[in-house]
C-alpha positions as CSV (number, residue, x, y, z in Angstrom):
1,X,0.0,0.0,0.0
2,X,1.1,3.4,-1.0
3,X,2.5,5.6,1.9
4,X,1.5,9.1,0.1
5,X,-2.5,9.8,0.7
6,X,-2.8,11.3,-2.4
7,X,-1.9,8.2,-4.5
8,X,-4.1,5.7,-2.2
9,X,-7.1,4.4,-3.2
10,X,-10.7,5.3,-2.2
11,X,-11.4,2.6,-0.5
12,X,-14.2,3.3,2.5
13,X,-13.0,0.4,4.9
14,X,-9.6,2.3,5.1
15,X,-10.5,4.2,8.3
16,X,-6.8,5.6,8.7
17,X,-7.0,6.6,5.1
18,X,-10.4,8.1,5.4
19,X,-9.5,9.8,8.7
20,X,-6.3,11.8,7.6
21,X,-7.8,12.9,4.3
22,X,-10.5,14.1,6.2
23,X,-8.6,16.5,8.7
24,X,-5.8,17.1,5.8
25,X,-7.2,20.6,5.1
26,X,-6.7,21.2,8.8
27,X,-3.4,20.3,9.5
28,X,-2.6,21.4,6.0
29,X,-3.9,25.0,7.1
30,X,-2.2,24.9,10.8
31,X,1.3,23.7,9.2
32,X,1.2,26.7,6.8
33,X,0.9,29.6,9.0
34,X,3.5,28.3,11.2
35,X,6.2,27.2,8.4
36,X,5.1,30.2,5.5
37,X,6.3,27.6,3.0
38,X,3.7,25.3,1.2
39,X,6.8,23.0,0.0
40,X,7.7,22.4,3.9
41,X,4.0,22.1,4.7
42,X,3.9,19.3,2.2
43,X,6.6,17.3,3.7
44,X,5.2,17.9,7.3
45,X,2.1,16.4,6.1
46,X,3.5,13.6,4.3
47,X,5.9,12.7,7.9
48,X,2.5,12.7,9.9
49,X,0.6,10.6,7.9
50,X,3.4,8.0,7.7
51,X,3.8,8.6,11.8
52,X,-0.8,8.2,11.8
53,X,-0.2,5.4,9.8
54,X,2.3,3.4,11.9
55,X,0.2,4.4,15.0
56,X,-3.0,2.9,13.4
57,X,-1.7,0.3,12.1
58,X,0.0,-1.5,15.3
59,X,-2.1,-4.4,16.7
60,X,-3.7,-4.6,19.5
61,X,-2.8,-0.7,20.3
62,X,-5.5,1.4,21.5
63,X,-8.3,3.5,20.0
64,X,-7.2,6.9,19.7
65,X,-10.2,9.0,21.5
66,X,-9.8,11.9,19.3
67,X,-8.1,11.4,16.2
68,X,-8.3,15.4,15.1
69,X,-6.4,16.6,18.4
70,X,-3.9,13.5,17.8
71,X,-3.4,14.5,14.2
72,X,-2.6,17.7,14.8
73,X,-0.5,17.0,17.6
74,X,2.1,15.4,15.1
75,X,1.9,18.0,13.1
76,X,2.7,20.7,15.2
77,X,5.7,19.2,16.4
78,X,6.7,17.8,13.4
79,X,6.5,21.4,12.1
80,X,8.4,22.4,14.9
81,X,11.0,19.6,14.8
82,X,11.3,20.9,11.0
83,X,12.3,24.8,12.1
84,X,16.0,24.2,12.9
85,X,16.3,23.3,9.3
86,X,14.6,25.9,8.1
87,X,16.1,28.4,10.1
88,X,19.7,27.4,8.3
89,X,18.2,27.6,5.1
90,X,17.1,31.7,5.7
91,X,20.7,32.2,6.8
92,X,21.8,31.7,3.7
93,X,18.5,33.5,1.9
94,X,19.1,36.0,-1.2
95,X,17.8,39.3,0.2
96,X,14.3,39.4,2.7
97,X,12.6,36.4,2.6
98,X,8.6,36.4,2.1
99,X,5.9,33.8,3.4
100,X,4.8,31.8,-0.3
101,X,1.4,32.7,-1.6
102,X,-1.5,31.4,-1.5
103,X,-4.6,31.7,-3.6
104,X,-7.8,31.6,-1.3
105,X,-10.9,31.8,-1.8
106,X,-12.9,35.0,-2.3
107,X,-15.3,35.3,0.7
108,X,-18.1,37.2,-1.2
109,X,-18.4,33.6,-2.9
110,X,-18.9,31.8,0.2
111,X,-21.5,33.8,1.9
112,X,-24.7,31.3,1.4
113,X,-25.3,29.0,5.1
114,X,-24.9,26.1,2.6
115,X,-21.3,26.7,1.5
116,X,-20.6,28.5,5.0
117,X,-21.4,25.2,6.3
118,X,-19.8,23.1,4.4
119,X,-16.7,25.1,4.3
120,X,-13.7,23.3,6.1
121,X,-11.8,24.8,9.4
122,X,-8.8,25.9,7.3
123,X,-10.4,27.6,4.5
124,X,-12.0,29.6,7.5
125,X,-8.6,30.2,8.8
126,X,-7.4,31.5,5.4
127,X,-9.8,34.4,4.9
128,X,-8.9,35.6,8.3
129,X,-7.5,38.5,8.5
130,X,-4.9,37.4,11.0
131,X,-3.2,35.0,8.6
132,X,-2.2,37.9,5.7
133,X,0.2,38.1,4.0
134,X,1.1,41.3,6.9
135,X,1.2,39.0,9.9
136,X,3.0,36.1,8.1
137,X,5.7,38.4,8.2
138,X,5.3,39.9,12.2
139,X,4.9,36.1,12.9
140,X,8.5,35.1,11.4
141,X,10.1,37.3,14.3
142,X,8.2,35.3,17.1
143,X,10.3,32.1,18.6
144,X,9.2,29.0,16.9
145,X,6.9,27.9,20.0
146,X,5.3,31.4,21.0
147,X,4.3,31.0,16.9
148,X,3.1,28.2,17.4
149,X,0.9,28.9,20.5
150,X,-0.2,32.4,18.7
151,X,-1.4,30.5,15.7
152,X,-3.4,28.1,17.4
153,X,-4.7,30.1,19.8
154,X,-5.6,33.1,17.9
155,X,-6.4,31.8,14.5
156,X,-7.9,28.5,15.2
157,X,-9.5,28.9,18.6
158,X,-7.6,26.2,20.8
159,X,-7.8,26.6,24.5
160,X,-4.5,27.4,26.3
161,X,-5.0,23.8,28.0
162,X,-5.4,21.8,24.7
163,X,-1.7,24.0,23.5
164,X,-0.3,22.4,26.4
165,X,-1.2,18.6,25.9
166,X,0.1,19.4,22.2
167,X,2.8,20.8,22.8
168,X,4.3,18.8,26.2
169,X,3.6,22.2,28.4
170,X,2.4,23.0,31.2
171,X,-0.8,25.2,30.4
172,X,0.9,28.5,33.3
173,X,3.4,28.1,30.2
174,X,1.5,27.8,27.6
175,X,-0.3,31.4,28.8
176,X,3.0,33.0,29.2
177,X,3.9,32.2,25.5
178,X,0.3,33.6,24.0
179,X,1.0,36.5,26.3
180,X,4.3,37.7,24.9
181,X,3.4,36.4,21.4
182,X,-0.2,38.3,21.5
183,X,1.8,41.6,23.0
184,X,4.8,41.4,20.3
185,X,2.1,41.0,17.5
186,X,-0.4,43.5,18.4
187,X,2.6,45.9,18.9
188,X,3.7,46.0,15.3
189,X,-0.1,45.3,13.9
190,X,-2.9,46.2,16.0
191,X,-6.1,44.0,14.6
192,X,-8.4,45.8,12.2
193,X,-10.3,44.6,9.2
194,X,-9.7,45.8,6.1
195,X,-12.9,46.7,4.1
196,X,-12.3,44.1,0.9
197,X,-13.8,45.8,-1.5
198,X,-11.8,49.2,-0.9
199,X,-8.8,47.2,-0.6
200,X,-9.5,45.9,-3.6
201,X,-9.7,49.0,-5.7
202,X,-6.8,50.9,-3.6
203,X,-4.7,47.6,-5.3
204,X,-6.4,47.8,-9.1
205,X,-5.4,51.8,-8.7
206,X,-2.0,51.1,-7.3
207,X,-1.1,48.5,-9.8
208,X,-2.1,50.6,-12.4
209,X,-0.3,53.5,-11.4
210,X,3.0,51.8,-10.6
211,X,3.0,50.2,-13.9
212,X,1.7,52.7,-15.8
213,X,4.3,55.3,-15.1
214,X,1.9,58.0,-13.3
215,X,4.1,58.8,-10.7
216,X,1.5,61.3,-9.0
217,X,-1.2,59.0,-8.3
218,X,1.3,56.7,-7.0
219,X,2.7,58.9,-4.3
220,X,-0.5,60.1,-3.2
221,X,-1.3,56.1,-2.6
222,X,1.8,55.5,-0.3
223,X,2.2,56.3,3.2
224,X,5.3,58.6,4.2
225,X,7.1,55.5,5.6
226,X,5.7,52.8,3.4
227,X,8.2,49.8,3.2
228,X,8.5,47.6,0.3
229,X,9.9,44.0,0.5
230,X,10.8,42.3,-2.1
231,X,11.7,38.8,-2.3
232,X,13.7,37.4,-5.4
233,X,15.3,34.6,-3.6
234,X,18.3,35.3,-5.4
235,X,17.2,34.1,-8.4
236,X,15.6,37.2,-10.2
237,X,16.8,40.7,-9.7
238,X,15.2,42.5,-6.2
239,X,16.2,44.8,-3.5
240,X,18.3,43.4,-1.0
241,X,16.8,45.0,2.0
242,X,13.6,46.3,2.5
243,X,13.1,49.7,1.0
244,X,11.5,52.6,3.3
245,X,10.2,56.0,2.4
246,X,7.5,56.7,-0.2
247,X,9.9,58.7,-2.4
248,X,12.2,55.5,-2.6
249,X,9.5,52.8,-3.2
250,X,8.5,55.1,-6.1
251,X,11.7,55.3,-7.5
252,X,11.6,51.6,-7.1
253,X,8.4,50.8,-8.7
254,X,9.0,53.0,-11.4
255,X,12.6,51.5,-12.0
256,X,10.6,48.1,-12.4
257,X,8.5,49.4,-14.4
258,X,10.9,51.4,-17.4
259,X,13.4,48.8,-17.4
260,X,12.3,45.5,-15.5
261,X,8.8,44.4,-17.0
262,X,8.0,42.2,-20.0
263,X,6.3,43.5,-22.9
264,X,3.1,42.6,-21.8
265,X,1.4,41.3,-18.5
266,X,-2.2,39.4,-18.0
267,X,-2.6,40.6,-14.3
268,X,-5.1,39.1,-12.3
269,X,-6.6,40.2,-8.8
270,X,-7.3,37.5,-7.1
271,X,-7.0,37.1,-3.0
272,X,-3.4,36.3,-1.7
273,X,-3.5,35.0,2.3
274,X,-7.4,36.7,2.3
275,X,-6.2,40.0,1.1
276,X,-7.0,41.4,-2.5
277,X,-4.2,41.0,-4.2
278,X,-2.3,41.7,-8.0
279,X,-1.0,38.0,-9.1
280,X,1.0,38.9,-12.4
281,X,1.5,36.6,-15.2
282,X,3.6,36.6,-18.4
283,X,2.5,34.9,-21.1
284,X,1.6,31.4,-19.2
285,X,4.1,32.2,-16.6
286,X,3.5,33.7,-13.0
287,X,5.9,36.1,-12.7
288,X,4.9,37.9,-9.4
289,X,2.4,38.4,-6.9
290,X,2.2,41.9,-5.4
291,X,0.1,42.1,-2.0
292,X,-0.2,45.3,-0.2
293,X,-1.3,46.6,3.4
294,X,-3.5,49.7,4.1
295,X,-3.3,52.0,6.9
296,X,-6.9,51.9,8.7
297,X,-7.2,55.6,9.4
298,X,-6.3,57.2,5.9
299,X,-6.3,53.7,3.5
300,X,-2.6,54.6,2.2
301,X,-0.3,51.7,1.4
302,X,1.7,50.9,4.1
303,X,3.4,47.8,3.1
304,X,4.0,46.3,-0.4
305,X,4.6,42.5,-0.3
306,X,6.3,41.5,-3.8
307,X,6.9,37.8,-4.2
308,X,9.2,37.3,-7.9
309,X,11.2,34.4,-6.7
310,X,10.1,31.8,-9.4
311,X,10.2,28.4,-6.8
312,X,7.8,30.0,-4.7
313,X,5.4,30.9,-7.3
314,X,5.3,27.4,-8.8
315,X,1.7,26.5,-7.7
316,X,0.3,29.5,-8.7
317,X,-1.6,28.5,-12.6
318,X,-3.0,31.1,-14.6
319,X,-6.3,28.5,-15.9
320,X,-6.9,28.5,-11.5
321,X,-7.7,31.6,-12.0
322,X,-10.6,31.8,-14.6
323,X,-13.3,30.8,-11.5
324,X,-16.5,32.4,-11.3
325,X,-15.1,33.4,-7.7
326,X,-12.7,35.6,-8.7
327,X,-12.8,39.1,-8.2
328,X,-14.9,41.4,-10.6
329,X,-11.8,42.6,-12.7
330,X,-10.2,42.8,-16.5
331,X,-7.0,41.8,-17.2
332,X,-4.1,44.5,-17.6
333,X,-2.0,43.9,-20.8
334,X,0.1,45.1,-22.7
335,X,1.6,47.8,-20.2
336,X,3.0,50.7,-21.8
337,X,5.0,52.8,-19.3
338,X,7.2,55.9,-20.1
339,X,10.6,54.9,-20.3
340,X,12.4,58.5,-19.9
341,X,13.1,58.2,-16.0
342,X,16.1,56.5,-14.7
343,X,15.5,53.5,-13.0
344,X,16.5,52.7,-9.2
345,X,19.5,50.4,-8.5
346,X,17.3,47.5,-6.8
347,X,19.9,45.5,-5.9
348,X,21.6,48.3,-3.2
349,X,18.9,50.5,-1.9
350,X,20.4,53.6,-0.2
351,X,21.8,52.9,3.1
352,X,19.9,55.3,5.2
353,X,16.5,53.6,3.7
C-alpha cells in the first residue's frame, strides 16, 4: 500500500485513510501559518501521515479518543521539529525572505449557510485577517513555540490547556507564551479589518499606477514611511533589503516598471493569504504576486509584499484563475509605461533607507 494519501485508493474500509484525508485541510492550514512555506508544509504532512499510519496500524494498540487533536499533535511538532532546518536555510537566503502565496478563496463567494457550512476549518482560517500576508511576516520574528501557541490560539480557537497537551507544556506556560506572542504582534499590527472591496480598488489603482508610469497618483497612494519587501530569492533581480520611504518605493516601482517588465502582463486580482491581491503573469508564466497593506485611518499603502522568486510561485496556474469566484476585474496587458526616467539600482537600496 502506497504511503503518500494522495496516490491511495478510495477505499471506504480504510478508516486511517479516510480519517487523515478528512482532517488534511486542517493540518494542512495549521502547518502553513506556522512554516510560511507550502513546499515544507507538504513534507510535514507527508511525515504525519506515515507517523498516523504506523500508530493505526499496530495491533492490539488502543483506539485513539480523538483522532483530530492527535493528528494535529504530530503535526505541530513535526512542524516544529522541522524549524531548525529551516532556520539554516534563511541564513543563507538572497535578500528578505517572504511567506509563499497562497490563492484563497474569495469570501463574497462563500457567503450562502450552505457553503458557509460546508466550508472546512482551514479555509475559515485563510480568509482571516490574521493570517495575511502582513502577519506572516510579524509572525517570522516570534520564537518557533510562541508562533506556534499564537497561531493556534488566535487563529484556530484552541484553549491554552489543549496547546499544552500538544505541545508537552504546562498550560501557566502555555499562557506566558500567547502572552508575549499576543503583546509582540499587536505591537507591530494592531487587529483591524480591512474593508475588501476598498482594498480591492486601492490595489487595481495602485497596480495601475505603478505600472503605468503616473508617478503622481502613486505617491499620493503611499504612506510617508511605506516599506516595500521584495523577495527574489536570489534568483531574479530584487532589493536586497527592504526599502523605506515613499519617495524610494516610487523610485523603485518606477525602475521596475521602465526597465524590469515584460512587454506585456495578464494581471489578475485574485486574494493572496485573504487579502485582494495583484498575481501577475507573463505569457503562461506567474511572474509575481504583489500584496499590499493599508493603513486603517487614511487607507494609504503601508506595506508592499512583492513575491518574484520563481520556486515559490510554482503553484500559482493562470487556468486557476478563470473561477467564477474571482474578483470582478479585467486583465491589464500590454503595459505601456514611459521609459524616460532613470531606473532605481534594486539591488543596493540607499543605506539610510
Amino acid at each position: 500500500m502506497s504511503d503518500n494519501p494522495a496516490e491511495l485508493p478510495d477505499d471506504p474500509d480504510d478508516n486511517a485513510t479516510r480519517v487523515f484525508v478528512g482532517h488534511r485541510e486542517l493540518l494542512f492550514s495549521v502547518v502553513y501559518n506556522l512554516l510560511g512555506s507550502v513546499s515544507d508544509t507538504e513534507d510535514v504532512l507527508q511525515e504525519t501521515w506515515l507517523a498516523w499510519a504506523r500508530r493505526v496500524r499496530q495491533p492490539h494498540a488502543p483506539e485513539i479518543d480523538n483522532p483530530r487533536a492527535y493528528l494535529v499533535r504530530i503535526a505541530v511538532n513535526q512542524a516544529l521539529a522541522r524549524q531548525a532546518t529551516i532556520s539554516r536555510r534563511r541564513e543563507t537566503y538572497i535578500g528578505p525572505w517572504l511567506p509563499e502565496p497562497l490563492i484563497t478563496q474569495v469570501p463574497e463567494a462563500l457567503d450562502t449557510p450552505q457553503a458557509a457550512q460546508a466550508m472546512d476549518a482551514a479555509e475559515s482560517a485563510l480568509r482571516n485577517e490574521s493570517v495575511s500576508m502582513a502577519l506572516l511576516v510579524i509572525l517570522e520574528t516570534l520564537t518557533p513555540l510562541e508562533r506556534a501557541v499564537f497561531v493556534l490560539h488566535e487563529v484556530f480557537g484552541y484553549a491554552h490547556t489543549e496547546i499544552a497537551d500538544i505541545l508537552g507544556r504546562s498550560p501557566s506556560a502555555i499562557r506566558q507564551l500567547a502572552h508575549r506572542a499576543r503583546e509582540h504582534v499587536q505591537a507591530r499590527r494592531p487587529r483591524y479589518q480591512a474593508d475588501p472591496h476598498l482594498q480591492q480598488q486601492v490595489t487595481e489603482r495602485f497596480v495601475a499606477a505603478a505600472l503605468g508610469g503616473d508617478i503622481a497618483d502613486l505617491m499620493s497612494l503611499l504612506a510617508p514611511d511605506v516599506t516595500m519587501w521584495t523577495d527574489g530569492g536570489g534568483k531574479v533581480r530584487s532589493a536586497l533589503r527592504p526599502v523605506t520611504g515613499r519617495d524610494k518605493v516610487a523610485r523603485l516601482l518606477n525602475g521596475y516598471a521602465t526597465s524590469r517588465l515584460p512587454e506585456a502582463l495578464d494581471i489578475r486580482y485574485r486574494h493572496v493569504n485573504g487579502d485582494p491581491s495583484a498575481v501577475v503573469f507573463s505569457g503562461d508564466s506567474p511572474y509575481a504576486v504583489m500584496v499590499m497593506d493599508l493603513n486603517p485611518s487614511n487607507d494609504q499603502v503601508t506595506d508592499i509584499y512583492l513575491v518574484t522568486n520563481p520556486d515559490k510561485l510554482s503553484r500559482v496556474r493562470l487556468e486557476g484563475l478563470h473561477d467564477e469566484a474571482a474578483l470582478e476585474s479585467e486583465p491589464v496587458r500590454e503595459i505601456e509605461p514611459a521609459r524616460d526616467n532613470e531606473p532605481v539600482r534594486d539591488e543596493e537600496p540607499d543605506s539610510d533607507g
